[in-house]
Amino acid sequence: MYLTNKEEAILNGEQGEVMGRLFRLLTRLGEIYNADKMIPVGSVQVAGVSYKSIGDPGLAFLEDIAKQHVKVKVLTFLNPAGMDLEHWKELGFPKDFAENQLRIMDAFKDMGIVVTSTCTPYLAGNLPRFREHIAWSESSAVSFSNSVIGARTNREGGPSALAAAICGLTPNYGLHLWENRQPTMKITVDANLSYAADFGALGYYVGKQVKNKIPYFTGIPDVNTDFLKALGAAMAASGAVALYHIEGLTPEADLVENKNLETIHVSQQDLDETYETLNQGKDPDIIIFGCPHASLREIATLAEQVQGKQLKKPVWICTSRLMKEASDRMGFTEIIEDAGGKIVADTCMVVSPIEQMGYKTTAVNSGKAANYLPGFCKQEVVYNNMHKLIKEALA
Amino acid sequence: MKGRMIAPGNTKGEAIVSPEPIGFYGGIDINTGVVIEKNHPLEGSCVKDKILVFPNGKGSTVGSYVIYGLKKNGVAPAGIINKETETIVATGVILAGIPCVDQIDISQIKTGDMVFLDADNSEVTINK
């Protein structure tokens, strides 16, 4: 791989030991994947923020970098933390967990990273451009930025994204190159897709089938980004899909070659069976929305459904701090709280210690959450759309 | 078998083979090394000191930290062999210093085989 004189100097530790160590990780990845050179990145999304996810080894790794006073070179946002960073006490998050989580946040802040803590940075102030090279982790955000925006990123691991942020560079390989963004499988869909949960189920099913391929969808109706967010998140969780194209909807769909591809047909029956697969529990202890983090539109929908009513069980909707502020101002937060629900910012059900908080069965409308909750949070999952779940919680 | 070196080193151990991809985050417990993903072919098995063989990584990008954490917690696999190592696993094994080779025909390896993994020379040898 070609390195400039300046890059050689970084590698040799002339900009400090930490920069040298992190740049070595990037050059090693570049060598493995046959990158020709390093390219500058426009922005970074760093995953691996929750203390629950990265534990003491991750905390030590981050504090070690932070204490050497290195700063990120480009706009860098963070994934959700393990708790609401402002209201963790009221929400019942354990104190020792909170202390470690706050140390992680301090380490990131010392590096100059914007401590927004959301898996939807594109809704909260980190919006890349079509064809912009970026280095993002967070599998759902990778999928969204590649597919819906047409920016270019590989599926970065948490540490390789952090290295890209600190060096301002990423190796030029994989999805940064146009020839690797071509679809490798065609998915024809003939099923009713009315709710985010339908897209979550579709994504879960397709991700299992295509694994790390690049699907090209036909038969998807004209839907907004909330639905595409749900689709991409589920595909990235059940498989390793970093990029998908949808005929008529996503920016690169008209530009790629889609002939003679192996085809999978998804029927209503496939979708119904996926609902059954995901629906392992009954009578949920808690209902949680906002995986990935809810948009303002999704918060408004929840508010509309619970306005003037009383929920019989805990209902959370997880979102970014920015959406929460807009929700506060619009009165949605008050409506949801009056009904007995909560808007939780900075965190989500997957990365927070909900199993330690006494919950055993969680209802969700997210294919991604349904994928992770059984293993990582020891939860039985109830899977349905928001309307049905709320209707049951009000009954 | 000859492959591609992802992370250097030289190790041996008993193979534990997954025909399905592995997502380390939410898939393997960082404190015990036990596979916790529901309905995964390796559910309930421990990867500690084993040669972990699987086609490719999947799922969350936090997986790199889980691999690093497994090593720091002393419950990491001794080595990893893949069909195709993607960035998440590569980042994890490089940081953690776990020998790893990919581009291997993993169908040749069965759970229980003694496997010699010479990542420095990108070589995998199986003792049935």
Coordinates of C-alpha atoms in Angstrom, one line a residue:
Chain A
M1 CA 0.0 0.0 0.0
Y2 CA 1.3 3.5 -0.9
L3 CA 1.8 5.7 2.1
T4 CA 2.8 9.4 1.8
N5 CA 5.8 10.7 3.7
K6 CA 3.5 12.2 6.2
E7 CA 1.8 8.9 6.7
E8 CA 5.1 7.1 7.0
A9 CA 6.0 9.6 9.8
I10 CA 2.8 8.8 11.7
L11 CA 3.6 5.1 11.4
N12 CA 7.0 5.6 12.8
G13 CA 5.5 7.3 15.9
E14 CA 6.5 10.8 15.0
Q15 CA 3.0 12.0 16.1
G16 CA 3.1 10.0 19.3
E17 CA 2.8 6.4 20.3
V18 CA -1.0 6.3 20.3
M19 CA -1.3 7.7 16.8
G20 CA 1.4 5.3 15.6
R21 CA -0.4 2.3 17.2
L22 CA -3.8 3.3 15.8
F23 CA -2.4 4.0 12.3
R24 CA -0.7 0.6 12.4
L25 CA -4.1 -0.9 12.8
L26 CA -5.4 1.0 9.7
T27 CA -2.3 0.1 7.6
R28 CA -2.6 -3.6 8.7
L29 CA -6.3 -3.6 7.6
G30 CA -5.3 -1.9 4.3
E31 CA -2.6 -4.6 3.7
I32 CA -5.1 -7.4 4.4
Y33 CA -7.8 -6.0 2.1
N34 CA -5.4 -4.8 -0.7
A35 CA -6.0 -1.1 -0.3
D36 CA -3.9 1.0 -2.7
K37 CA -3.7 4.0 -0.4
M38 CA -5.2 5.8 2.6
I39 CA -8.1 8.2 1.9
P40 CA -9.3 11.1 4.0
V41 CA -12.7 10.6 5.7
G42 CA -15.4 13.2 6.1
S43 CA -16.8 11.9 9.4
V44 CA -16.8 9.0 11.8
Q45 CA -19.3 7.1 13.9
V46 CA -17.8 5.2 16.8
A47 CA -19.4 2.1 18.2
G48 CA -18.5 0.4 21.5
V49 CA -19.8 3.0 24.0
S50 CA -21.9 1.1 26.4
Y51 CA -20.1 -0.2 29.5
K52 CA -22.2 -3.3 29.2
S53 CA -20.9 -3.9 25.7
I54 CA -17.2 -3.2 26.1
G55 CA -16.7 -3.9 29.8
D56 CA -13.5 -3.1 31.8
P57 CA -11.1 -4.1 28.9
G58 CA -12.8 -1.5 26.6
L59 CA -12.8 1.1 29.3
A60 CA -9.1 0.7 30.0
F61 CA -8.4 0.8 26.2
L62 CA -10.2 4.1 25.8
E63 CA -8.8 5.7 29.0
D64 CA -5.3 4.7 27.8
I65 CA -5.8 6.6 24.6
A66 CA -7.5 9.6 26.2
K67 CA -4.8 10.2 28.8
Q68 CA -2.3 10.7 26.0
H69 CA -4.2 13.8 24.8
V70 CA -4.9 12.8 21.2
K71 CA -7.8 14.5 19.5
V72 CA -10.0 13.3 16.6
K73 CA -9.4 15.1 13.3
V74 CA -13.0 14.9 11.8
L75 CA -16.6 15.2 13.1
T76 CA -17.0 12.1 15.2
F77 CA -20.3 11.0 16.8
L78 CA -20.9 8.2 19.3
N79 CA -23.1 5.2 19.6
P80 CA -25.7 4.8 22.4
A81 CA -24.4 4.6 25.9
G82 CA -25.7 2.0 28.4
M83 CA -28.0 4.5 30.1
D84 CA -29.7 7.9 29.8
L85 CA -26.8 10.1 30.6
E86 CA -28.9 12.7 32.4
H87 CA -31.8 10.8 34.0
W88 CA -30.2 7.4 34.8
K89 CA -31.0 7.7 38.5
E90 CA -34.8 8.2 38.0
L91 CA -34.9 5.5 35.4
G92 CA -33.3 3.0 37.8
F93 CA -30.0 2.3 36.2
P94 CA -27.5 0.8 38.7
K95 CA -25.0 3.2 40.3
D96 CA -21.8 1.2 39.8
F97 CA -22.8 0.7 36.1
A98 CA -23.4 4.4 35.8
E99 CA -20.0 5.4 37.2
N100 CA -18.1 3.2 34.7
Q101 CA -20.3 4.5 31.9
L102 CA -19.6 8.1 32.8
R103 CA -15.8 7.4 32.8
I104 CA -16.2 6.0 29.2
M105 CA -18.0 9.2 28.2
D106 CA -15.3 11.4 29.7
A107 CA -12.6 9.5 27.8
F108 CA -14.4 10.0 24.5
K109 CA -15.1 13.7 25.3
D110 CA -11.3 14.2 26.0
M111 CA -10.6 12.9 22.5
G112 CA -12.9 15.7 21.1
I113 CA -15.7 13.3 20.2
V114 CA -19.2 14.7 20.2
V115 CA -20.9 12.8 23.1
T116 CA -24.3 12.7 21.5
S117 CA -24.7 8.9 21.9
T118 CA -27.0 7.8 19.2
C119 CA -27.2 5.0 16.6
T120 CA -28.9 7.5 14.2
P121 CA -26.2 10.1 13.8
Y122 CA -27.7 11.0 10.4
L123 CA -30.8 12.3 12.3
A124 CA -28.8 14.2 14.9
G125 CA -26.2 16.3 13.1
N126 CA -23.7 13.9 11.5
L127 CA -25.1 13.7 7.9
P128 CA -22.7 12.6 5.2
R129 CA -23.0 13.5 1.5
F130 CA -23.6 11.2 -1.5
R131 CA -20.3 9.6 -2.4
E132 CA -18.5 11.0 0.6
H133 CA -15.9 8.6 2.1
I134 CA -16.6 8.1 5.8
A135 CA -15.5 5.5 8.4
W136 CA -18.6 4.5 10.4
S137 CA -19.2 1.7 12.8
E138 CA -22.7 0.8 14.2
S139 CA -24.0 -1.7 11.7
S140 CA -27.4 0.0 11.2
A141 CA -25.8 3.4 10.6
V142 CA -23.4 1.9 8.2
S143 CA -26.3 0.3 6.3
F144 CA -28.2 3.6 6.3
S145 CA -25.3 5.8 5.2
N146 CA -24.2 3.4 2.4
S147 CA -27.7 2.5 1.1
V148 CA -30.1 5.4 1.8
I149 CA -27.6 8.3 1.5
G150 CA -25.0 6.7 -0.9
A151 CA -22.0 7.7 1.3
R152 CA -19.2 5.2 1.3
T153 CA -18.0 3.2 4.3
N154 CA -17.0 -0.3 5.2
R155 CA -18.4 -1.9 8.3
E156 CA -15.8 -0.5 10.7
G157 CA -15.2 -2.2 14.0
G158 CA -15.4 0.2 17.0
P159 CA -11.6 0.5 17.4
S160 CA -10.9 0.8 13.6
A161 CA -13.5 3.7 13.5
L162 CA -11.8 5.3 16.4
A163 CA -8.4 5.0 14.7
A164 CA -9.9 6.6 11.5
A165 CA -11.3 9.5 13.6
I166 CA -7.9 10.1 15.3
C167 CA -5.9 9.8 12.1
G168 CA -8.5 11.3 9.8
L169 CA -7.9 8.5 7.3
T170 CA -9.1 5.1 6.3
P171 CA -7.7 2.5 3.9
N172 CA -9.2 2.6 0.4
Y173 CA -10.8 -0.8 -0.1
G174 CA -14.2 -2.6 0.0
L175 CA -17.2 -0.4 -0.2
H176 CA -15.1 2.7 -0.9
L177 CA -14.7 1.4 -4.4
W178 CA -17.6 1.6 -6.9
E179 CA -16.9 -1.9 -8.3
N180 CA -17.6 -3.4 -4.9
R181 CA -20.9 -1.6 -4.5
Q182 CA -22.7 -3.7 -7.1
P183 CA -25.5 -6.0 -6.0
T184 CA -24.8 -9.7 -5.6
M185 CA -28.3 -11.0 -5.0
K186 CA -31.8 -9.9 -6.1
I187 CA -34.7 -10.0 -3.6
T188 CA -38.2 -9.8 -5.1
V189 CA -40.7 -8.9 -2.4
D190 CA -44.4 -9.6 -2.6
A191 CA -45.8 -9.0 0.9
N192 CA -47.7 -6.4 2.8
L193 CA -45.3 -3.8 4.2
S194 CA -47.3 -1.3 6.3
Y195 CA -45.3 -0.9 9.6
A196 CA -41.7 -0.6 10.7
A197 CA -42.1 -4.0 12.2
D198 CA -42.9 -5.5 8.8
F199 CA -39.7 -4.0 7.5
G200 CA -37.8 -5.3 10.5
A201 CA -39.2 -8.8 9.9
L202 CA -38.3 -8.5 6.2
G203 CA -34.8 -7.4 7.1
Y204 CA -34.3 -10.2 9.6
Y205 CA -35.4 -12.8 7.1
V206 CA -33.3 -11.4 4.2
G207 CA -30.2 -10.9 6.4
K208 CA -30.3 -14.6 7.4
Q209 CA -30.5 -15.6 3.8
V210 CA -28.0 -13.3 2.1
K211 CA -25.4 -13.0 5.0
N212 CA -22.8 -10.6 3.8
K213 CA -24.0 -10.1 0.2
I214 CA -25.4 -6.9 -1.3
P215 CA -29.1 -7.3 -2.0
Y216 CA -31.0 -5.5 -4.7
F217 CA -34.7 -5.2 -3.8
T218 CA -37.7 -4.9 -6.0
G219 CA -41.3 -4.7 -4.9
I220 CA -40.7 -2.3 -1.9
P221 CA -43.4 0.4 -1.7
D222 CA -42.7 4.1 -1.6
V223 CA -41.8 4.5 2.1
N224 CA -40.0 7.1 4.3
T225 CA -36.6 6.7 5.9
D226 CA -38.0 5.4 9.2
F227 CA -38.9 2.2 7.4
L228 CA -35.6 2.0 5.6
K229 CA -33.8 2.5 8.9
A230 CA -35.8 -0.5 10.3
L231 CA -35.0 -2.7 7.2
G232 CA -31.3 -2.0 7.1
A233 CA -30.8 -2.4 10.9
A234 CA -32.4 -5.8 10.9
M235 CA -30.4 -7.0 7.9
A236 CA -27.2 -5.8 9.4
A237 CA -28.0 -7.6 12.7
S238 CA -29.2 -11.0 11.4
G239 CA -26.6 -10.9 8.6
A240 CA -23.7 -8.7 7.8
V241 CA -25.4 -6.5 5.2
A242 CA -23.6 -3.2 4.9
L243 CA -25.2 -2.0 1.7
Y244 CA -28.5 -2.7 -0.1
H245 CA -30.2 -1.1 -3.1
I246 CA -34.0 -0.7 -3.6
E247 CA -35.4 -0.2 -7.1
G248 CA -36.8 3.3 -7.3
L249 CA -35.9 4.4 -3.7
T250 CA -32.1 4.4 -3.0
P251 CA -29.7 6.7 -4.8
E252 CA -27.4 4.0 -6.4
A253 CA -30.2 1.6 -7.5
D254 CA -30.4 3.1 -11.0
L255 CA -26.6 3.2 -11.3
V256 CA -25.7 -0.4 -10.5
E257 CA -25.7 -3.5 -12.7
N258 CA -28.6 -5.8 -11.5
K259 CA -29.0 -8.3 -14.3
N260 CA -28.4 -12.1 -14.0
L261 CA -28.4 -12.1 -10.2
E262 CA -29.3 -15.1 -8.1
T263 CA -32.9 -14.3 -6.9
I264 CA -34.7 -14.9 -3.6
H265 CA -38.5 -14.4 -3.6
V266 CA -40.0 -13.2 -0.3
S267 CA -43.7 -13.9 0.1
Q268 CA -46.3 -13.0 2.7
Q269 CA -45.9 -16.5 4.1
D270 CA -42.1 -15.9 4.6
L271 CA -42.9 -12.7 6.5
D272 CA -45.6 -14.4 8.6
E273 CA -43.2 -17.2 9.5
T274 CA -40.6 -14.6 10.5
Y275 CA -43.0 -13.0 12.8
E276 CA -43.6 -16.4 14.4
T277 CA -39.8 -17.0 14.7
L278 CA -39.3 -13.7 16.4
N279 CA -42.3 -14.0 18.7
Q280 CA -40.9 -16.3 21.4
G281 CA -42.6 -14.8 24.5
K282 CA -45.9 -13.6 25.7
D283 CA -47.3 -11.1 28.1
P284 CA -44.3 -8.7 28.0
D285 CA -43.0 -6.9 31.2
I286 CA -42.1 -3.9 29.2
I287 CA -42.5 -2.5 25.7
I288 CA -39.6 -0.7 24.1
F289 CA -39.5 1.2 20.8
G290 CA -36.7 3.1 19.2
C291 CA -34.2 0.5 17.9
P292 CA -32.6 2.1 16.0
H293 CA -33.3 5.4 17.8
A294 CA -36.7 6.8 17.1
S295 CA -37.2 9.7 14.7
L296 CA -39.4 12.6 15.8
R297 CA -42.1 11.2 13.5
E298 CA -42.0 7.9 15.4
I299 CA -42.2 9.7 18.7
A300 CA -45.2 11.7 17.4
T301 CA -46.9 8.5 16.3
L302 CA -46.5 7.0 19.8
A303 CA -47.8 10.2 21.4
E304 CA -50.8 10.2 19.2
Q305 CA -51.7 6.7 20.2
V306 CA -51.4 7.1 23.9
Q307 CA -52.8 10.7 24.2
G308 CA -55.3 10.9 27.1
K309 CA -55.0 7.2 27.9
Q310 CA -53.2 5.1 30.6
L311 CA -50.7 2.4 29.8
K312 CA -51.0 -0.7 32.0
K313 CA -47.3 -1.6 31.7
P314 CA -44.0 0.3 31.2
V315 CA -43.5 1.6 27.7
W316 CA -40.1 3.2 26.7
I317 CA -39.2 4.9 23.4
C318 CA -35.5 5.3 23.0
T319 CA -34.1 8.2 21.0
S320 CA -31.2 10.7 20.6
R321 CA -31.0 13.7 22.9
L322 CA -31.7 16.0 20.0
M323 CA -35.0 14.3 19.1
K324 CA -35.9 14.2 22.8
E325 CA -35.5 18.0 23.0
A326 CA -37.7 18.5 19.9
S327 CA -40.2 16.1 21.5
D328 CA -40.2 18.1 24.7
R329 CA -40.8 21.3 22.9
M330 CA -43.7 19.8 20.8
G331 CA -45.4 18.4 23.9
F332 CA -45.0 14.8 22.8
T333 CA -42.9 13.9 25.9
E334 CA -45.5 15.2 28.2
I335 CA -48.3 13.3 26.5
I336 CA -46.2 10.1 26.6
E337 CA -45.3 10.6 30.3
D338 CA -48.9 11.5 31.3
A339 CA -49.9 8.1 29.8
G340 CA -47.2 6.4 31.9
G341 CA -44.6 5.9 29.2
K342 CA -41.0 7.2 29.1
I343 CA -38.8 8.8 26.5
V344 CA -35.3 7.5 27.1
A345 CA -32.4 9.3 25.5
D346 CA -28.7 8.4 24.8
T347 CA -29.3 4.7 25.2
C348 CA -31.4 1.7 24.0
M349 CA -32.8 -1.6 25.2
V350 CA -30.0 -3.6 23.7
V351 CA -27.0 -1.9 25.3
S352 CA -28.6 -1.0 28.7
P353 CA -28.7 -3.6 31.5
I354 CA -32.5 -4.3 31.3
E355 CA -32.0 -7.8 32.6
Q356 CA -30.5 -6.4 35.8
M357 CA -33.5 -4.1 36.1
G358 CA -35.9 -7.1 36.5
Y359 CA -37.4 -7.4 33.1
K360 CA -37.7 -10.9 31.5
T361 CA -40.0 -10.4 28.5
T362 CA -39.7 -7.4 26.3
A363 CA -42.0 -6.5 23.4
V364 CA -40.4 -4.7 20.4
N365 CA -41.2 -3.6 16.9
S366 CA -37.6 -3.9 15.8
G367 CA -36.0 -6.8 13.9
K368 CA -32.6 -5.7 15.2
A369 CA -33.7 -5.6 18.8
A370 CA -35.5 -9.0 18.4
N371 CA -32.2 -10.4 17.1
Y372 CA -30.1 -9.2 20.1
L373 CA -32.4 -9.3 23.1
P374 CA -32.6 -13.0 23.6
G375 CA -28.8 -13.6 23.7
F376 CA -27.4 -10.3 25.0
C377 CA -30.2 -9.3 27.5
K378 CA -31.7 -12.8 28.3
Q379 CA -35.1 -11.5 27.2
E380 CA -38.0 -13.4 25.8
V381 CA -39.2 -11.3 22.9
V382 CA -42.7 -10.4 21.8
Y383 CA -42.6 -9.0 18.3
N384 CA -45.4 -6.9 16.7
N385 CA -46.0 -3.5 15.3
M386 CA -46.4 -0.4 17.4
H387 CA -50.1 -0.1 17.0
K388 CA -50.9 -3.6 18.1
L389 CA -48.4 -3.5 21.1
I390 CA -49.9 -0.2 22.3
K391 CA -53.4 -1.4 21.9
E392 CA -52.6 -4.4 24.1
A393 CA -50.8 -2.2 26.7
L394 CA -53.9 0.0 26.9
A395 CA -56.4 -2.9 27.2
Chain B
M1 CA -3.8 -25.6 3.9
K2 CA -2.5 -22.2 2.9
G3 CA -4.5 -19.0 3.5
R4 CA -4.0 -15.3 4.2
M5 CA -2.6 -14.0 7.5
I6 CA -4.9 -11.6 9.3
A7 CA -3.1 -11.4 12.6
P8 CA 0.3 -13.0 13.3
G9 CA 1.3 -15.7 15.8
N10 CA 1.6 -19.4 16.1
T11 CA -0.7 -21.7 18.1
K12 CA -2.5 -25.0 18.3
G13 CA -5.7 -26.3 19.9
E14 CA -8.9 -28.3 19.5
A15 CA -11.1 -27.0 16.7
I16 CA -14.6 -25.8 17.4
V17 CA -16.4 -25.3 14.1
S18 CA -19.4 -23.2 13.3
P19 CA -21.0 -23.7 9.9
E20 CA -22.8 -20.4 10.5
P21 CA -21.3 -16.9 10.8
I22 CA -20.6 -15.6 14.3
G23 CA -21.5 -12.2 15.7
F24 CA -19.3 -11.7 18.7
Y25 CA -21.4 -8.9 20.2
G26 CA -24.5 -10.5 21.7
G27 CA -23.2 -13.9 20.4
I28 CA -20.4 -14.6 22.9
D29 CA -20.3 -13.7 26.6
I30 CA -17.3 -11.4 27.1
N31 CA -16.7 -12.8 30.7
T32 CA -17.0 -16.5 30.1
G33 CA -16.3 -17.1 26.4
V34 CA -19.6 -19.1 26.1
V35 CA -21.7 -18.8 22.9
I36 CA -25.0 -17.2 24.0
E37 CA -26.8 -16.5 20.7
K38 CA -30.1 -18.3 20.7
N39 CA -30.3 -21.2 18.1
H40 CA -26.7 -20.7 17.1
P41 CA -25.1 -24.1 16.2
L42 CA -22.5 -23.4 18.9
E43 CA -24.9 -22.2 21.6
G44 CA -23.6 -23.2 25.0
S45 CA -20.1 -24.1 23.9
C46 CA -17.1 -22.3 25.3
V47 CA -14.5 -20.9 22.9
K48 CA -11.7 -20.5 25.5
D49 CA -8.3 -21.8 24.2
K50 CA -10.0 -23.4 21.2
I51 CA -9.2 -22.9 17.5
L52 CA -12.5 -21.2 16.6
V53 CA -13.5 -21.9 13.0
F54 CA -16.3 -20.1 11.2
P55 CA -17.1 -18.7 7.7
N56 CA -17.3 -15.0 8.5
G57 CA -18.3 -12.4 11.1
K58 CA -21.8 -10.9 11.2
G59 CA -23.8 -8.4 13.2
S60 CA -22.7 -5.6 15.4
T61 CA -19.6 -3.5 14.9
V62 CA -18.9 -3.7 18.6
G63 CA -17.7 -7.3 17.9
S64 CA -14.1 -6.1 17.8
Y65 CA -14.2 -4.9 21.4
V66 CA -15.8 -8.2 22.4
I67 CA -12.8 -10.1 20.8
Y68 CA -10.4 -7.8 22.6
G69 CA -12.3 -8.2 25.9
L70 CA -12.3 -12.0 25.6
K71 CA -8.6 -11.9 25.4
K72 CA -8.2 -9.5 28.3
N73 CA -10.5 -11.6 30.4
G74 CA -8.5 -14.8 29.6
V75 CA -11.4 -16.6 27.8
A76 CA -10.4 -15.9 24.2
P77 CA -10.0 -18.6 21.5
A78 CA -6.3 -19.5 21.0
G79 CA -6.7 -18.8 17.3
I80 CA -9.3 -18.1 14.6
I81 CA -9.7 -19.5 11.1
N82 CA -12.2 -18.1 8.7
K83 CA -13.4 -18.5 5.1
E84 CA -13.4 -14.7 4.8
T85 CA -12.4 -12.5 7.7
E86 CA -14.2 -9.1 7.6
T87 CA -13.1 -5.8 9.2
I88 CA -14.8 -6.3 12.5
V89 CA -13.1 -9.6 13.3
A90 CA -9.8 -8.5 11.7
T91 CA -9.8 -5.4 13.9
G92 CA -10.5 -7.5 17.0
V93 CA -7.8 -10.1 16.4
I94 CA -5.2 -7.5 15.5
L95 CA -5.8 -5.5 18.7
A96 CA -6.1 -8.6 20.9
G97 CA -3.1 -10.4 19.3
I98 CA -5.0 -13.6 18.5
P99 CA -3.4 -15.5 15.6
C100 CA -5.9 -15.5 12.6
V101 CA -5.8 -16.8 9.1
D102 CA -8.6 -16.7 6.4
Q103 CA -9.2 -17.9 2.9
I104 CA -9.2 -21.5 4.2
D105 CA -11.6 -24.3 3.1
I106 CA -13.2 -24.6 6.5
S107 CA -15.3 -27.6 5.5
Q108 CA -12.1 -29.7 5.9
I109 CA -12.0 -29.0 9.6
K110 CA -14.3 -30.8 12.1
T111 CA -15.0 -30.0 15.7
G112 CA -12.5 -31.9 17.9
D113 CA -9.7 -32.0 15.3
M114 CA -6.3 -30.9 16.6
V115 CA -5.4 -27.9 14.5
F116 CA -2.0 -26.2 14.2
L117 CA -2.4 -22.6 13.2
D118 CA 0.9 -21.0 12.0
A119 CA -0.5 -17.6 11.1
D120 CA 3.0 -16.2 10.5
N121 CA 3.3 -18.5 7.5
S122 CA -0.5 -18.3 6.8
E123 CA -0.7 -22.1 7.3
V124 CA -3.2 -24.4 8.8
T125 CA -2.5 -28.1 9.5
I126 CA -5.1 -30.6 10.8
N127 CA -4.5 -33.7 12.8
K128 CA -7.6 -35.9 12.7

